[in-house]
XYZ file of C-alpha atoms in Angstrom:
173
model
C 24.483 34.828 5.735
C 21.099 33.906 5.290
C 18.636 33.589 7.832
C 16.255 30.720 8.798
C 12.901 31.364 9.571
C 10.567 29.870 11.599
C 7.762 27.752 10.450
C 4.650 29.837 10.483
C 2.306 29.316 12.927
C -0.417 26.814 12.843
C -3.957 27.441 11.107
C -6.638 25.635 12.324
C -8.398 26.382 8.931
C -5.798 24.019 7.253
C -6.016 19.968 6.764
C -3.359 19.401 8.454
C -3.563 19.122 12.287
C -1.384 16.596 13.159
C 2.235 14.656 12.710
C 3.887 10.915 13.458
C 6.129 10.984 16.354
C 9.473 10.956 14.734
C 7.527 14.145 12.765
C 8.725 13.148 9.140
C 5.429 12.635 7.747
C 2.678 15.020 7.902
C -0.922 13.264 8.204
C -3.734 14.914 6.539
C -7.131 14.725 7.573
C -10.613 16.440 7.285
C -11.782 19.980 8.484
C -14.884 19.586 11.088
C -17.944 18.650 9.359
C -20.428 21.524 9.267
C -23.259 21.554 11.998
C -25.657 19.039 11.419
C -23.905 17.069 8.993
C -22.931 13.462 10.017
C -19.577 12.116 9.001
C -19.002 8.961 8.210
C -16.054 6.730 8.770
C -14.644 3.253 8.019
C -13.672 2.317 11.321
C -10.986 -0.612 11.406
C -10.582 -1.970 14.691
C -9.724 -5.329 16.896
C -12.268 -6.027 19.648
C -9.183 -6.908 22.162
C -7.043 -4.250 21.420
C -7.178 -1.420 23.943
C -5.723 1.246 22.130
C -8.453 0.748 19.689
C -11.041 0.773 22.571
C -10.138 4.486 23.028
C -11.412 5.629 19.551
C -14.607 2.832 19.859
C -15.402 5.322 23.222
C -14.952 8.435 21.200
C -17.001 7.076 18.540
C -19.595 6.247 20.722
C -19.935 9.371 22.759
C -20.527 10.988 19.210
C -23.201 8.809 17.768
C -25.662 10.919 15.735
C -22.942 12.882 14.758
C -20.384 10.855 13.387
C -21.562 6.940 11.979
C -19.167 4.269 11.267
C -18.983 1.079 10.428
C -16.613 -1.497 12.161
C -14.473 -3.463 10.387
C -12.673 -6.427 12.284
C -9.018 -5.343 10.961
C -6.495 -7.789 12.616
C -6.889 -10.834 14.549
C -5.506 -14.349 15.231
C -6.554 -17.689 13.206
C -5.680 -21.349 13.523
C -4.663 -23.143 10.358
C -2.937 -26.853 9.398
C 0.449 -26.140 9.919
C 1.347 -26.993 6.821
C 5.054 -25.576 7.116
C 5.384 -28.024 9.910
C 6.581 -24.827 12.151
C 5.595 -26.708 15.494
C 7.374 -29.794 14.304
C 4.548 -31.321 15.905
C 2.229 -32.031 12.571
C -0.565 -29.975 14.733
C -2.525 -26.777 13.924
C -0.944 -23.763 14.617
C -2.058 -20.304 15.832
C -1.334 -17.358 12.916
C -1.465 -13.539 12.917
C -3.162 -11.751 9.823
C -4.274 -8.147 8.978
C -6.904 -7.082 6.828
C -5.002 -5.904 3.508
C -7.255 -2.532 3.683
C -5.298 -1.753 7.461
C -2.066 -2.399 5.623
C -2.956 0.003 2.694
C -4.267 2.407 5.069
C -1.607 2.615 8.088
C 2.063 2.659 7.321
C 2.288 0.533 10.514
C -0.899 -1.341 9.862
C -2.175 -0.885 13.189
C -5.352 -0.382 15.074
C -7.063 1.976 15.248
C -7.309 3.262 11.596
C -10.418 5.754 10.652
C -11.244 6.088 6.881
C -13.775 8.735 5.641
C -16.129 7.876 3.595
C -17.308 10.568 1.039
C -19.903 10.089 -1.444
C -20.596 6.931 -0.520
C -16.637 5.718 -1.016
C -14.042 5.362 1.225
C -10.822 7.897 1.182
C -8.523 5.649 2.248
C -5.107 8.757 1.506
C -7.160 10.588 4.234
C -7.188 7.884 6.894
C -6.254 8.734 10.554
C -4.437 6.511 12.714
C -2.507 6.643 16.349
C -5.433 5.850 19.320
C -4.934 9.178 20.959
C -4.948 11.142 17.557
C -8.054 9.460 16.561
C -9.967 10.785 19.316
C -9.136 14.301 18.287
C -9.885 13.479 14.934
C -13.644 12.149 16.058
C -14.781 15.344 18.256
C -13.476 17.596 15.357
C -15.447 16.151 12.585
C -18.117 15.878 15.440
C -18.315 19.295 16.135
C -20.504 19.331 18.725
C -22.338 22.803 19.696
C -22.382 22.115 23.053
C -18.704 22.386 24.876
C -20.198 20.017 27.364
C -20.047 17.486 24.674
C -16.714 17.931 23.602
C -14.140 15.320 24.628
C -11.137 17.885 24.141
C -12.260 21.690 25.117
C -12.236 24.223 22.874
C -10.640 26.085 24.354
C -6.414 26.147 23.390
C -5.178 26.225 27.064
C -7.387 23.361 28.786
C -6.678 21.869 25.183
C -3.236 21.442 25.784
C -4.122 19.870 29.643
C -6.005 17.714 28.029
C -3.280 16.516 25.456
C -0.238 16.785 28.544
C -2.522 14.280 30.390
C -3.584 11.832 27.474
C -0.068 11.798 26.667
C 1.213 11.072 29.801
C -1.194 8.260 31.024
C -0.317 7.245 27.729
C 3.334 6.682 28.115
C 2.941 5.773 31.686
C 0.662 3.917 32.652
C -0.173 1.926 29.358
């Protein structure tokens, strides 16, 4: 009888670093920008949405070495209620996404990162999932100084990092 083998183990030289929860779908995304290099990213976003507040602090913390531009992605908007869904003849609140965040996220959720390369955007590469997206940022960072790393280097406080994230994450939010 054959045997099955296990999957080899993980290269951080390869594209792909991460997975989707249920793990059916790989997601593929950059290798760390070289020293000195500044990425750039397309950075849809919704100014009340916390999740998305998590990547707008890793963005932050890594200006200089990774630029973005914010795109207002999702958002609420009154309009005539023409369908007469009140039954009230009166305006009526509606919920719309940018087209680009539905192209880009299979949920179509905030936050979604973009690179842009050569001046376009590569929107099969984008990068979704709040907590993911902070990896994502201090890789293509790649700061010099561990001290300005959001997730440390090294593999073992890497992990504590990532047990902790997670957990807040599915506790306390």
């Amino acid at each position: 009888a054959p045997r099955s083998r296990s999957p080899p183990p993980f290269q951080p030289s390869q594209d792909v670093v991460g997975c989707c929860q249920n793990h059916s779908e790989t997601m593929v995304i950059a290798p760390p920008a070289a020293k000195n290099a500044v990425s750039k990213l397309r950075y849809l976003s919704a100014w009340f949405c916390p999740y998305a507040h998590r990547a707008t602090i890793a963005l932050e913390h890594h200006a200089g070495r990774v630029d973005y531009e914010w795109v207002e992605a999702l958002g609420w908007e009154q309009r005539k209620d023409e369908d007469n869904v009140t039954r009230t003849g009166k305006e009526w609140w509606y919920h719309w996404k940018a087209d680009e965040l539905k192209r880009t996220n299979p949920s179509a959720l905030v936050p979604t990162l973009i690179p842009i390369e050569g001046g376009q955007t590569n929107e099969a590469r984008s990068v979704y999932e709040s907590l993911i997206t902070i990896d994502y940022v201090d890789a293509i960072a790649n700061p010099s100084d561990e001290e300005l790393r959001l997730v440390p280097s090294d593999p073992y406080l890497a992990a504590k990092c990532r047990y902790w994230a997670d957990k807040v994450n599915r506790e306390c939010c």
